[in-house]
């Protein structure tokens, strides 16, 4: 399997506190990978380091065969590695349409902006209705749809979503899930961080648990992981008799 | 009060309002984009006037006012970028950027003000008016230069608005001011836009300086007083938007003109601050703030 994204021995953190401890991870060219694990153990930090918001302390990040560790976010976006951050508030005083179009800011994405905008409206028909509305006036679910839509406008070769359903009501959460399912059906490789493992299992090929800034466990989604096994991964084996 | 006095007050209020609006928009643009106050804004006014003078005046290059304005605007855009790169960029990662920026921009302003004195000397200079002569309006003569300012400034502000609302780069600039991290993740070059907001602010201030240099005598410290007024205007109008400061600029300009006529020059500054404090007590986010 040739890897689209390869992370090798990555360490990073904030100030003096180290969050990632030599983490290694691969995402294949057509793969959908889910990250889960306890809060504060480095899932978000991993995505922020991959997308260039944080500088790696050591280790390598290789995307489509090129090292990207330490590059500026815009150089990474230009390569088609798109990060949709957690709880993205976007631009409160901009309209939905304007925000989506800004998502195709990088020169590479600009060329396919029209096609991608149609794709976004296909996946999220609601966003076409809301085109002229200010982002500030959207509901949490709608705003999350815009955030994912912005990611798609970046013409992603790999789309990284950080807790796309965080803080959403169950019904809305279902809608967003379905939409992300439609995104992945279009063949966009995904790296999704999510607490809700049940949600992840429907969406992804492989599940990776991050604990203490390292990969603690990996399993293919098809291998029939059940609830108890996931609980065991969270809390350690043997806790459930 | 005769019609003539009324027109004079109105005209002088509109001229002041126009100049304050040009300056306040620059200050507010930098504030919304970078979250700092640029105290070097006043020296951009001075430099705009002096650069235009050097190019336009017979004692300099003698190329006429149009060339002077073009050179002043171009050089100030460059100086604006340079100010951002030298005074702000090294400190962007610091948590106390707001306070650091006060010190660095004040230092830059002092440096440039004394540089102006060194290069051009202390002797008062004056720029030619945009338009010579007087206009007759309802049998009252008003200076054509001032009428030109009142007419041209709204056009310039409209151009800035069109740039911000209707162009890609303008949209990116607004994006950066609303959510820097989301802008970064869209591949927007945030540093470039910081420099751009400084460049636009400096160019607007420089133009204000050229207009001012045709009304009053120029001196190296000529920008300080308008900058303080623009600061008042921005705070008074509500800092979070650009339209608030523009409206506030005309309100303050007209108030100042009325106050100069009724209370006299001496009490005007105090009266303006009194009005500002009173407004902020009732509306802490500014007169037109949200």
Short mmCIF file of C-alpha atoms in Angstrom, two decimals:
data_model
loop_
_atom_site.label_atom_id
_atom_site.label_comp_id
_atom_site.label_asym_id
_atom_site.label_seq_id
_atom_site.Cartn_x
_atom_site.Cartn_y
_atom_site.Cartn_z
CA UNK A 1 0.00 0.00 0.00
CA UNK A 2 1.48 3.32 -1.03
CA UNK A 3 0.81 5.89 1.62
CA UNK A 4 -0.81 9.25 0.81
CA UNK A 5 0.13 10.59 4.20
CA UNK A 6 2.90 9.21 6.31
CA UNK A 7 3.76 10.48 9.77
CA UNK A 8 6.97 9.14 11.28
CA UNK A 9 8.10 9.60 14.86
CA UNK A 10 6.31 12.93 15.18
CA UNK A 11 6.73 14.97 18.35
CA UNK A 12 5.05 18.32 18.92
CA UNK A 13 3.33 20.35 21.60
CA UNK A 14 2.59 23.78 23.01
CA UNK A 15 5.25 25.83 24.78
CA UNK A 16 7.11 23.33 26.91
CA UNK A 17 4.41 20.72 27.17
CA UNK A 18 4.89 17.85 24.80
CA UNK A 19 1.67 16.38 23.44
CA UNK A 20 2.80 14.08 20.63
CA UNK A 21 5.41 11.47 21.59
CA UNK A 22 7.01 10.10 18.45
CA UNK A 23 3.70 9.28 16.81
CA UNK A 24 3.66 7.27 13.57
CA UNK A 25 0.65 6.89 11.30
CA UNK A 26 -0.17 6.15 7.67
CA UNK A 27 -3.15 6.96 5.50
CA UNK A 28 -3.40 5.14 2.18
CA UNK A 29 -4.32 6.76 -1.14
CA UNK A 30 -7.98 5.80 -1.01
CA UNK A 31 -8.29 5.12 2.69
CA UNK A 32 -10.59 6.52 5.33
CA UNK A 33 -9.04 6.52 8.77
CA UNK A 34 -10.74 7.35 12.04
CA UNK A 35 -8.87 8.66 15.08
CA UNK A 36 -10.31 8.32 18.53
CA UNK A 37 -9.12 8.24 22.10
CA UNK A 38 -9.40 10.19 25.33
CA UNK A 39 -9.43 14.00 25.27
CA UNK A 40 -6.12 15.77 25.63
CA UNK A 41 -4.06 12.93 24.22
CA UNK A 42 -3.03 14.54 20.97
CA UNK A 43 -5.65 13.95 18.27
CA UNK A 44 -6.25 17.63 17.61
CA UNK A 45 -2.57 18.43 18.08
CA UNK A 46 -1.73 15.82 15.45
CA UNK A 47 -4.04 17.44 12.89
CA UNK A 48 -2.78 20.93 13.75
CA UNK A 49 0.81 19.80 13.26
CA UNK A 50 0.05 18.07 9.96
CA UNK A 51 -1.72 21.17 8.61
CA UNK A 52 1.14 23.47 9.62
CA UNK A 53 -0.59 25.43 12.39
CA UNK A 54 1.99 23.95 14.78
CA UNK A 55 5.65 23.34 13.98
CA UNK A 56 6.82 19.77 14.55
CA UNK A 57 9.57 19.39 17.17
CA UNK A 58 10.95 16.29 15.52
CA UNK A 59 9.92 13.54 13.13
CA UNK A 60 8.71 13.58 9.52
CA UNK A 61 5.42 14.32 7.81
CA UNK A 62 5.31 13.13 4.21
CA UNK A 63 2.36 13.91 1.97
CA UNK A 64 2.15 12.46 -1.57
CA UNK A 65 5.84 11.68 -1.42
CA UNK A 66 7.00 15.13 -0.33
CA UNK A 67 8.10 16.17 3.16
CA UNK A 68 5.74 18.90 4.45
CA UNK A 69 6.83 19.14 8.10
CA UNK A 70 7.38 22.79 9.10
CA UNK A 71 5.87 24.30 5.94
CA UNK A 72 3.42 27.21 6.22
CA UNK A 73 -0.29 26.24 6.22
CA UNK A 74 -0.86 27.80 2.81
CA UNK A 75 1.88 25.65 1.24
CA UNK A 76 0.26 22.58 2.75
CA UNK A 77 -3.23 23.65 1.62
CA UNK A 78 -1.83 24.17 -1.89
CA UNK A 79 -0.85 20.47 -1.93
CA UNK A 80 -4.46 19.48 -1.27
CA UNK A 81 -4.13 18.52 2.38
CA UNK A 82 -7.13 20.25 3.93
CA UNK A 83 -7.88 20.55 7.64
CA UNK A 84 -11.37 21.38 8.92
CA UNK A 85 -10.69 22.40 12.52
CA UNK A 86 -12.74 21.61 15.58
CA UNK A 87 -15.69 23.89 16.36
CA UNK A 88 -14.85 26.17 13.43
CA UNK A 89 -16.64 29.49 13.88
CA UNK A 90 -15.64 30.52 10.34
CA UNK A 91 -16.31 34.17 9.45
CA UNK A 92 -19.36 35.45 11.33
CA UNK A 93 -19.94 38.49 9.10
CA UNK A 94 -19.56 36.76 5.76
CA UNK A 95 -22.26 35.07 3.75
CA UNK A 96 -22.31 31.32 3.24
CA UNK A 97 -21.57 31.68 -0.47
CA UNK A 98 -18.69 34.06 0.09
CA UNK A 99 -17.19 31.77 2.73
CA UNK A 100 -17.41 28.75 0.43
CA UNK A 101 -15.79 30.63 -2.42
CA UNK A 102 -12.96 31.72 -0.10
CA UNK A 103 -12.41 28.03 0.61
CA UNK A 104 -11.00 27.81 -2.91
CA UNK A 105 -8.44 30.55 -2.24
CA UNK A 106 -5.33 28.55 -3.05
CA UNK A 107 -4.36 28.71 -6.74
CA UNK A 108 -4.72 24.95 -7.14
CA UNK A 109 -8.28 24.96 -5.76
CA UNK A 110 -9.31 28.05 -7.73
CA UNK A 111 -9.22 26.14 -11.02
CA UNK A 112 -11.85 23.66 -9.87
CA UNK A 113 -13.88 26.09 -7.73
CA UNK A 114 -17.05 25.88 -9.85
CA UNK A 115 -17.04 22.10 -9.95
CA UNK A 116 -16.39 21.86 -6.22
CA UNK A 117 -19.12 24.39 -5.45
CA UNK A 118 -21.59 22.22 -7.35
CA UNK A 119 -20.32 19.20 -5.41
CA UNK A 120 -20.83 21.03 -2.09
CA UNK A 121 -24.37 22.04 -3.08
CA UNK A 122 -25.00 18.46 -4.13
CA UNK A 123 -23.90 17.09 -0.77
CA UNK A 124 -25.38 19.92 1.32
CA UNK A 125 -28.46 21.18 -0.57
CA UNK A 126 -29.25 23.36 2.45
CA UNK A 127 -26.18 25.50 1.77
CA UNK A 128 -27.60 26.55 -1.58
CA UNK A 129 -30.74 27.82 0.18
CA UNK A 130 -28.59 29.63 2.72
CA UNK A 131 -26.18 31.08 0.15
CA UNK A 132 -26.78 34.76 0.97
CA UNK A 133 -27.18 34.31 4.71
CA UNK A 134 -24.49 35.47 7.15
CA UNK A 135 -22.56 32.66 8.85
CA UNK A 136 -23.32 34.33 12.21
CA UNK A 137 -27.02 33.53 11.80
CA UNK A 138 -26.59 29.80 11.06
CA UNK A 139 -27.32 26.98 13.47
CA UNK A 140 -24.47 24.86 14.79
CA UNK A 141 -25.22 22.04 12.35
CA UNK A 142 -25.44 24.35 9.36
CA UNK A 143 -22.19 26.03 10.34
CA UNK A 144 -20.53 22.62 10.53
CA UNK A 145 -21.82 21.87 7.04
CA UNK A 146 -20.27 25.11 5.80
CA UNK A 147 -16.99 24.14 7.49
CA UNK A 148 -16.94 20.76 5.74
CA UNK A 149 -18.01 22.49 2.52
CA UNK A 150 -15.10 24.93 2.84
CA UNK A 151 -12.82 21.90 3.18
CA UNK A 152 -14.23 20.43 -0.05
CA UNK A 153 -13.75 23.76 -1.83
CA UNK A 154 -10.03 23.38 -1.13
CA UNK A 155 -10.03 20.51 -3.66
CA UNK A 156 -8.76 18.01 -1.08
CA UNK A 157 -6.56 15.04 -1.86
CA UNK A 158 -6.99 14.25 1.84
CA UNK A 159 -9.62 15.83 4.06
CA UNK A 160 -8.95 15.98 7.80
CA UNK A 161 -12.07 16.56 9.91
CA UNK A 162 -11.69 17.32 13.61
CA UNK A 163 -14.79 16.27 15.55
CA UNK A 164 -17.30 17.32 12.91
CA UNK A 165 -20.26 16.51 15.17
CA UNK A 166 -18.99 18.14 18.37
CA UNK A 167 -21.78 19.78 20.35
CA UNK A 168 -24.53 18.99 17.86
CA UNK A 169 -27.98 17.71 18.81
CA UNK A 170 -28.47 13.99 17.98
CA UNK A 171 -30.80 14.63 15.03
CA UNK A 172 -28.47 17.22 13.48
CA UNK A 173 -25.53 14.96 14.21
CA UNK A 174 -27.18 12.25 12.11
CA UNK A 175 -27.59 14.69 9.21
CA UNK A 176 -23.94 15.77 9.36
CA UNK A 177 -22.85 12.12 9.56
CA UNK A 178 -24.83 11.25 6.48
CA UNK A 179 -23.36 14.17 4.60
CA UNK A 180 -19.81 13.13 5.54
CA UNK A 181 -20.73 9.66 4.33
CA UNK A 182 -21.66 11.21 0.98
CA UNK A 183 -18.33 13.05 0.94
CA UNK A 184 -16.45 9.81 1.46
CA UNK A 185 -18.53 8.04 -1.22
CA UNK A 186 -17.11 10.56 -3.69
CA UNK A 187 -13.74 8.97 -3.08
CA UNK A 188 -12.22 11.72 -0.94
CA UNK A 189 -9.74 10.12 1.48
CA UNK A 190 -10.57 11.08 5.06
CA UNK A 191 -8.81 11.38 8.37
CA UNK A 192 -11.58 11.91 10.92
CA UNK A 193 -11.21 12.61 14.62
CA UNK A 194 -14.29 11.63 16.56
CA UNK A 195 -15.27 10.60 20.07
CA UNK A 196 -18.27 8.67 18.88
CA UNK A 197 -16.74 5.41 17.68
CA UNK A 198 -20.08 4.01 16.52
CA UNK A 199 -20.30 6.94 14.12
CA UNK A 200 -16.76 6.32 12.94
CA UNK A 201 -17.34 2.63 12.21
CA UNK A 202 -19.94 3.43 9.53
CA UNK A 203 -17.62 5.86 7.84
CA UNK A 204 -14.10 4.55 7.80
CA UNK A 205 -11.87 1.65 6.83
CA UNK A 206 -9.50 1.70 9.75
CA UNK A 207 -9.68 2.84 13.35
CA UNK A 208 -6.69 4.27 15.20
CA UNK A 209 -6.65 4.98 18.91
CA UNK A 210 -4.38 7.76 20.14
CA UNK A 211 -3.29 7.66 23.76
CA UNK A 212 -0.52 9.65 25.46
CA UNK A 213 0.52 11.14 22.14
CA UNK A 214 1.12 7.77 20.53
CA UNK A 215 -0.82 5.25 18.50
CA UNK A 216 -2.11 2.81 21.09
CA UNK A 217 -4.15 0.51 18.91
CA UNK A 218 -5.19 0.02 15.30
CA UNK A 219 -7.92 -2.14 13.81
CA UNK A 220 -9.61 -2.50 10.45
CA UNK A 221 -13.24 -1.44 10.73
CA UNK A 222 -14.40 -4.64 9.10
CA UNK A 223 -12.88 -6.81 11.80
CA UNK A 224 -16.09 -6.72 13.77
CA UNK A 225 -15.04 -4.49 16.61
CA UNK A 226 -17.82 -4.55 19.13
CA UNK A 227 -18.69 -2.18 21.90
CA UNK A 228 -16.87 -4.18 24.57
CA UNK A 229 -13.65 -4.25 22.63
CA UNK A 230 -13.79 -0.49 22.14
CA UNK A 231 -14.42 -0.01 25.84
CA UNK A 232 -11.45 -2.25 26.50
CA UNK A 233 -9.34 -0.08 24.21
CA UNK A 234 -10.35 3.02 26.12
CA UNK A 235 -9.99 1.67 29.64
CA UNK A 236 -7.45 -1.10 29.20
CA UNK A 237 -8.06 -4.83 28.84
CA UNK A 238 -9.55 -6.69 31.75
CA UNK A 239 -11.59 -3.80 33.11
CA UNK A 240 -14.72 -5.39 31.75
CA UNK A 241 -15.10 -8.82 33.22
CA UNK B 1 -26.22 83.69 12.09
CA UNK B 2 -26.14 84.53 8.41
CA UNK B 3 -26.40 82.02 5.60
CA UNK B 4 -22.76 82.68 4.86
CA UNK B 5 -21.59 81.66 8.35
CA UNK B 6 -23.81 78.60 8.27
CA UNK B 7 -22.29 77.53 4.96
CA UNK B 8 -18.80 78.15 6.25
CA UNK B 9 -19.42 76.02 9.33
CA UNK B 10 -20.99 73.26 7.23
CA UNK B 11 -18.13 73.35 4.75
CA UNK B 12 -15.40 73.33 7.36
CA UNK B 13 -17.20 70.50 9.18
CA UNK B 14 -17.38 68.44 5.99
CA UNK B 15 -13.71 69.06 5.20
CA UNK B 16 -12.66 68.00 8.70
CA UNK B 17 -15.01 65.02 8.54
CA UNK B 18 -13.54 63.95 5.20
CA UNK B 19 -9.98 64.10 6.48
CA UNK B 20 -10.86 62.28 9.71
CA UNK B 21 -12.74 59.62 7.75
CA UNK B 22 -9.70 58.91 5.56
CA UNK B 23 -7.53 58.51 8.64
CA UNK B 24 -10.03 56.64 10.77
CA UNK B 25 -10.68 54.03 8.06
CA UNK B 26 -6.95 53.25 7.99
CA UNK B 27 -6.74 52.96 11.76
CA UNK B 28 -9.84 50.78 11.89
CA UNK B 29 -8.62 48.57 9.05
CA UNK B 30 -5.37 47.87 10.90
CA UNK B 31 -7.27 47.36 14.14
CA UNK B 32 -9.76 44.86 12.70
CA UNK B 33 -7.07 42.97 10.78
CA UNK B 34 -4.23 42.84 13.29
CA UNK B 35 -5.91 43.83 16.55
CA UNK B 36 -3.46 46.65 17.22
CA UNK B 37 -3.48 50.42 17.26
CA UNK B 38 -0.93 51.98 14.94
CA UNK B 39 0.51 55.12 16.51
CA UNK B 40 2.71 55.68 13.46
CA UNK B 41 -0.45 56.58 11.55
CA UNK B 42 0.06 60.31 12.12
CA UNK B 43 3.54 60.36 10.65
CA UNK B 44 2.14 58.81 7.45
CA UNK B 45 0.07 62.02 7.07
CA UNK B 46 3.19 64.12 7.46
CA UNK B 47 5.23 62.02 5.06
CA UNK B 48 2.45 62.06 2.46
CA UNK B 49 2.43 65.86 2.51
CA UNK B 50 6.24 66.23 2.44
CA UNK B 51 6.78 63.66 -0.30
CA UNK B 52 4.13 65.29 -2.45
CA UNK B 53 5.72 68.69 -1.79
CA UNK B 54 9.18 67.50 -2.84
CA UNK B 55 7.87 66.12 -6.11
CA UNK B 56 5.40 68.91 -6.83
CA UNK B 57 7.06 72.10 -5.61
CA UNK B 58 9.46 74.21 -7.64
CA UNK B 59 12.03 74.02 -4.83
CA UNK B 60 11.97 70.22 -5.21
CA UNK B 61 11.48 68.39 -8.49
CA UNK B 62 8.75 70.72 -9.75
CA UNK B 63 6.71 68.02 -11.47
CA UNK B 64 3.31 69.26 -10.38
CA UNK B 65 0.77 68.13 -7.81
CA UNK B 66 -0.59 65.11 -9.71
CA UNK B 67 2.86 63.54 -9.86
CA UNK B 68 3.34 64.46 -6.21
CA UNK B 69 0.16 62.65 -5.18
CA UNK B 70 1.07 59.57 -7.21
CA UNK B 71 4.56 59.37 -5.71
CA UNK B 72 3.29 60.01 -2.17
CA UNK B 73 0.68 57.24 -2.41
CA UNK B 74 3.12 54.75 -3.94
CA UNK B 75 5.93 55.45 -1.46
CA UNK B 76 3.54 55.34 1.49
CA UNK B 77 2.19 51.94 0.47
CA UNK B 78 5.78 50.72 0.58
CA UNK B 79 6.44 52.46 3.89
CA UNK B 80 3.25 50.94 5.31
CA UNK B 81 4.46 47.44 4.41
CA UNK B 82 7.87 48.24 5.84
CA UNK B 83 6.35 49.50 9.09
CA UNK B 84 4.39 46.26 9.47
CA UNK B 85 7.46 44.13 8.71
CA UNK B 86 9.78 46.04 11.06
CA UNK B 87 7.48 47.14 13.87
CA UNK B 88 4.83 44.42 14.12
CA UNK B 89 5.91 41.17 12.47
CA UNK B 90 8.79 40.32 14.85
CA UNK B 91 6.34 40.43 17.77
CA UNK B 92 3.29 38.66 16.29
CA UNK B 93 3.76 35.55 18.39
CA UNK B 94 3.89 37.49 21.67
CA UNK B 95 0.83 37.44 23.84
CA UNK B 96 1.25 41.12 24.70
CA UNK B 97 1.27 42.26 21.07
CA UNK B 98 -1.20 45.09 21.73
CA UNK B 99 1.13 46.74 24.24
CA UNK B 100 4.30 45.98 22.31
CA UNK B 101 2.74 47.53 19.20
CA UNK B 102 2.01 50.75 21.12
CA UNK B 103 5.70 51.04 21.96
CA UNK B 104 7.11 49.98 18.58
CA UNK B 105 4.76 52.16 16.52
CA UNK B 106 5.36 55.17 18.79
CA UNK B 107 9.10 54.56 18.45
CA UNK B 108 8.77 54.32 14.68
CA UNK B 109 6.73 57.52 14.60
CA UNK B 110 9.34 59.42 16.65
CA UNK B 111 12.09 58.14 14.41
CA UNK B 112 10.28 59.20 11.22
CA UNK B 113 9.18 62.55 12.62
CA UNK B 114 12.75 63.51 13.49
CA UNK B 115 13.86 62.11 10.16
CA UNK B 116 11.38 64.46 8.47
CA UNK B 117 12.79 67.38 10.41
CA UNK B 118 16.31 66.38 9.42
CA UNK B 119 15.53 65.97 5.71
CA UNK B 120 13.09 68.80 5.10
CA UNK B 121 13.94 71.22 7.92
CA UNK B 122 11.59 73.07 10.21
CA UNK B 123 10.52 75.86 7.88
CA UNK B 124 6.81 75.80 7.11
CA UNK B 125 5.81 74.68 3.65
CA UNK B 126 2.55 74.56 1.80
CA UNK B 127 1.20 72.39 -0.98
CA UNK B 128 -0.75 73.87 -3.88
CA UNK B 129 -4.52 73.30 -3.70
CA UNK B 130 -6.12 70.45 -5.64
CA UNK B 131 -8.16 73.04 -7.51
CA UNK B 132 -7.30 76.75 -7.65
CA UNK B 133 -9.69 79.53 -6.84
CA UNK B 134 -13.15 79.80 -5.30
CA UNK B 135 -16.55 78.46 -6.12
CA UNK B 136 -19.70 80.55 -5.85
CA UNK B 137 -22.45 78.71 -4.01
CA UNK B 138 -25.66 80.59 -3.12
CA UNK B 139 -23.65 83.79 -3.51
CA UNK B 140 -21.14 82.58 -0.96
CA UNK B 141 -17.55 81.96 -2.00
CA UNK B 142 -16.02 78.67 -0.87
CA UNK B 143 -12.56 77.40 -1.64
CA UNK B 144 -12.48 75.06 -4.62
CA UNK B 145 -9.78 73.01 -2.87
CA UNK B 146 -12.07 72.28 0.06
CA UNK B 147 -14.99 71.50 -2.23
CA UNK B 148 -12.74 69.07 -4.09
CA UNK B 149 -11.79 67.32 -0.84
CA UNK B 150 -15.43 66.98 0.17
CA UNK B 151 -16.24 65.53 -3.25
CA UNK B 152 -13.23 63.25 -3.68
CA UNK B 153 -13.04 61.60 -0.25
CA UNK B 154 -16.36 59.72 -0.56
CA UNK B 155 -15.15 58.39 -3.92
CA UNK B 156 -11.91 57.15 -2.34
CA UNK B 157 -13.80 55.54 0.54
CA UNK B 158 -16.17 53.91 -1.92
CA UNK B 159 -13.18 52.47 -3.77
CA UNK B 160 -11.86 51.02 -0.51
CA UNK B 161 -15.31 49.54 0.12
CA UNK B 162 -15.45 48.00 -3.36
CA UNK B 163 -11.99 46.52 -2.83
CA UNK B 164 -13.02 44.97 0.49
CA UNK B 165 -16.43 43.72 -0.61
CA UNK B 166 -16.01 42.81 -4.26
CA UNK B 167 -12.49 41.46 -4.71
CA UNK B 168 -10.89 38.17 -3.69
CA UNK B 169 -8.08 39.88 -1.84
CA UNK B 170 -10.55 42.15 -0.05
CA UNK B 171 -12.62 39.15 1.01
CA UNK B 172 -9.44 37.47 2.26
CA UNK B 173 -8.61 40.60 4.26
CA UNK B 174 -12.03 40.52 5.92
CA UNK B 175 -11.62 36.80 6.54
CA UNK B 176 -8.31 37.32 8.34
CA UNK B 177 -9.88 39.98 10.54
CA UNK B 178 -12.73 37.66 11.52
CA UNK B 179 -10.93 34.36 12.10
CA UNK B 180 -7.23 34.14 11.56
CA UNK B 181 -6.89 30.40 12.01
CA UNK B 182 -9.70 29.55 9.61
CA UNK B 183 -8.10 31.93 7.10
CA UNK B 184 -4.73 30.18 7.51
CA UNK B 185 -6.36 26.80 6.87
CA UNK B 186 -7.86 28.11 3.62
CA UNK B 187 -4.37 28.82 2.37
CA UNK B 188 -4.60 32.58 2.81
CA UNK B 189 -1.23 34.30 3.26
CA UNK B 190 -1.97 36.09 6.51
CA UNK B 191 1.35 37.96 6.68
CA UNK B 192 0.83 39.39 3.23
CA UNK B 193 -2.60 40.69 4.24
CA UNK B 194 -1.24 42.25 7.43
CA UNK B 195 1.25 44.16 5.30
CA UNK B 196 -1.50 45.04 2.83
CA UNK B 197 -3.75 46.50 5.52
CA UNK B 198 -0.84 48.67 6.68
CA UNK B 199 -0.13 49.71 3.09
CA UNK B 200 -3.74 50.77 2.48
CA UNK B 201 -3.91 52.61 5.81
CA UNK B 202 -0.65 54.43 5.09
CA UNK B 203 -1.75 55.41 1.58
CA UNK B 204 -5.05 56.82 2.88
CA UNK B 205 -3.21 58.74 5.61
CA UNK B 206 -0.72 60.06 3.05
CA UNK B 207 -3.55 61.31 0.83
CA UNK B 208 -5.13 62.99 3.85
CA UNK B 209 -1.76 64.66 4.39
CA UNK B 210 -1.68 65.95 0.81
CA UNK B 211 -5.18 67.41 1.23
CA UNK B 212 -4.25 68.91 4.60
CA UNK B 213 -1.03 70.39 3.19
CA UNK B 214 -3.15 72.46 0.79
CA UNK B 215 -5.14 73.96 3.68
CA UNK B 216 -2.62 74.46 6.46
CA UNK B 217 1.10 75.01 6.69
CA UNK B 218 3.05 71.78 6.90
CA UNK B 219 5.32 70.87 9.78
CA UNK B 220 6.94 67.57 10.81
CA UNK B 221 4.37 67.19 13.59
CA UNK B 222 1.35 68.07 11.43
CA UNK B 223 0.02 64.50 11.61
CA UNK B 224 -0.17 64.21 15.37
CA UNK B 225 -3.31 66.23 15.96
CA UNK B 226 -5.33 64.58 13.13
CA UNK B 227 -4.23 61.17 14.38
CA UNK B 228 -5.49 61.89 17.88
CA UNK B 229 -8.79 63.06 16.37
CA UNK B 230 -8.98 59.93 14.21
CA UNK B 231 -8.37 57.84 17.31
CA UNK B 232 -11.28 59.59 19.00
CA UNK B 233 -13.39 59.06 15.89
CA UNK B 234 -12.60 55.33 15.74
CA UNK B 235 -13.39 54.76 19.39
CA UNK B 236 -16.45 57.00 19.19
CA UNK B 237 -17.78 55.29 16.07
CA UNK B 238 -17.27 51.72 17.24
CA UNK B 239 -14.06 50.07 16.35
CA UNK B 240 -15.32 46.76 15.02
CA UNK B 241 -16.45 48.05 11.64
CA UNK B 242 -15.32 50.48 8.96
CA UNK B 243 -18.66 52.18 8.37
CA UNK B 244 -18.99 53.21 12.03
CA UNK B 245 -15.78 55.26 12.04
CA UNK B 246 -16.68 56.88 8.69
CA UNK B 247 -20.05 58.09 9.98
CA UNK B 248 -18.46 59.14 13.26
CA UNK B 249 -15.78 61.08 11.35
CA UNK B 250 -18.39 63.34 9.78
CA UNK B 251 -20.27 63.71 13.08
CA UNK B 252 -17.06 64.74 14.85
CA UNK B 253 -16.01 66.99 11.98
CA UNK B 254 -19.31 68.87 12.03
CA UNK B 255 -19.34 69.03 15.85
CA UNK B 256 -15.83 70.43 15.77
CA UNK B 257 -16.78 73.07 13.22
CA UNK B 258 -19.82 74.16 15.26
CA UNK B 259 -17.77 74.16 18.43
CA UNK B 260 -14.94 76.20 16.91
CA UNK B 261 -17.52 78.81 15.89
CA UNK B 262 -19.49 78.87 19.14
CA UNK B 263 -16.97 77.92 21.87
CA UNK B 264 -13.79 78.88 20.09
CA UNK B 265 -10.71 76.88 19.19
CA UNK B 266 -9.49 76.82 22.77
CA UNK B 267 -12.40 74.82 24.20
CA UNK B 268 -13.13 72.67 21.18
CA UNK B 269 -10.76 69.81 21.98
CA UNK B 270 -12.17 69.55 25.51
CA UNK B 271 -15.74 69.70 24.22
CA UNK B 272 -15.08 66.87 21.75
CA UNK B 273 -13.61 64.64 24.41
CA UNK B 274 -16.55 65.44 26.69
CA UNK B 275 -19.00 64.37 23.99
CA UNK B 276 -17.00 61.22 23.36
CA UNK B 277 -16.91 60.27 27.03
CA UNK B 278 -20.63 60.94 27.37
CA UNK B 279 -21.43 58.77 24.34
CA UNK B 280 -19.20 55.94 25.51
CA UNK B 281 -20.88 55.97 28.93
CA UNK B 282 -24.22 55.35 27.26
CA UNK B 283 -22.98 53.17 24.39
CA UNK B 284 -19.70 51.47 25.39
CA UNK B 285 -19.31 49.84 21.96
CA UNK B 286 -19.38 53.22 20.25
CA UNK B 287 -22.06 55.35 18.66
CA UNK B 288 -22.54 53.00 15.70
CA UNK B 289 -21.14 49.87 17.38
CA UNK B 290 -23.00 46.63 17.87
#
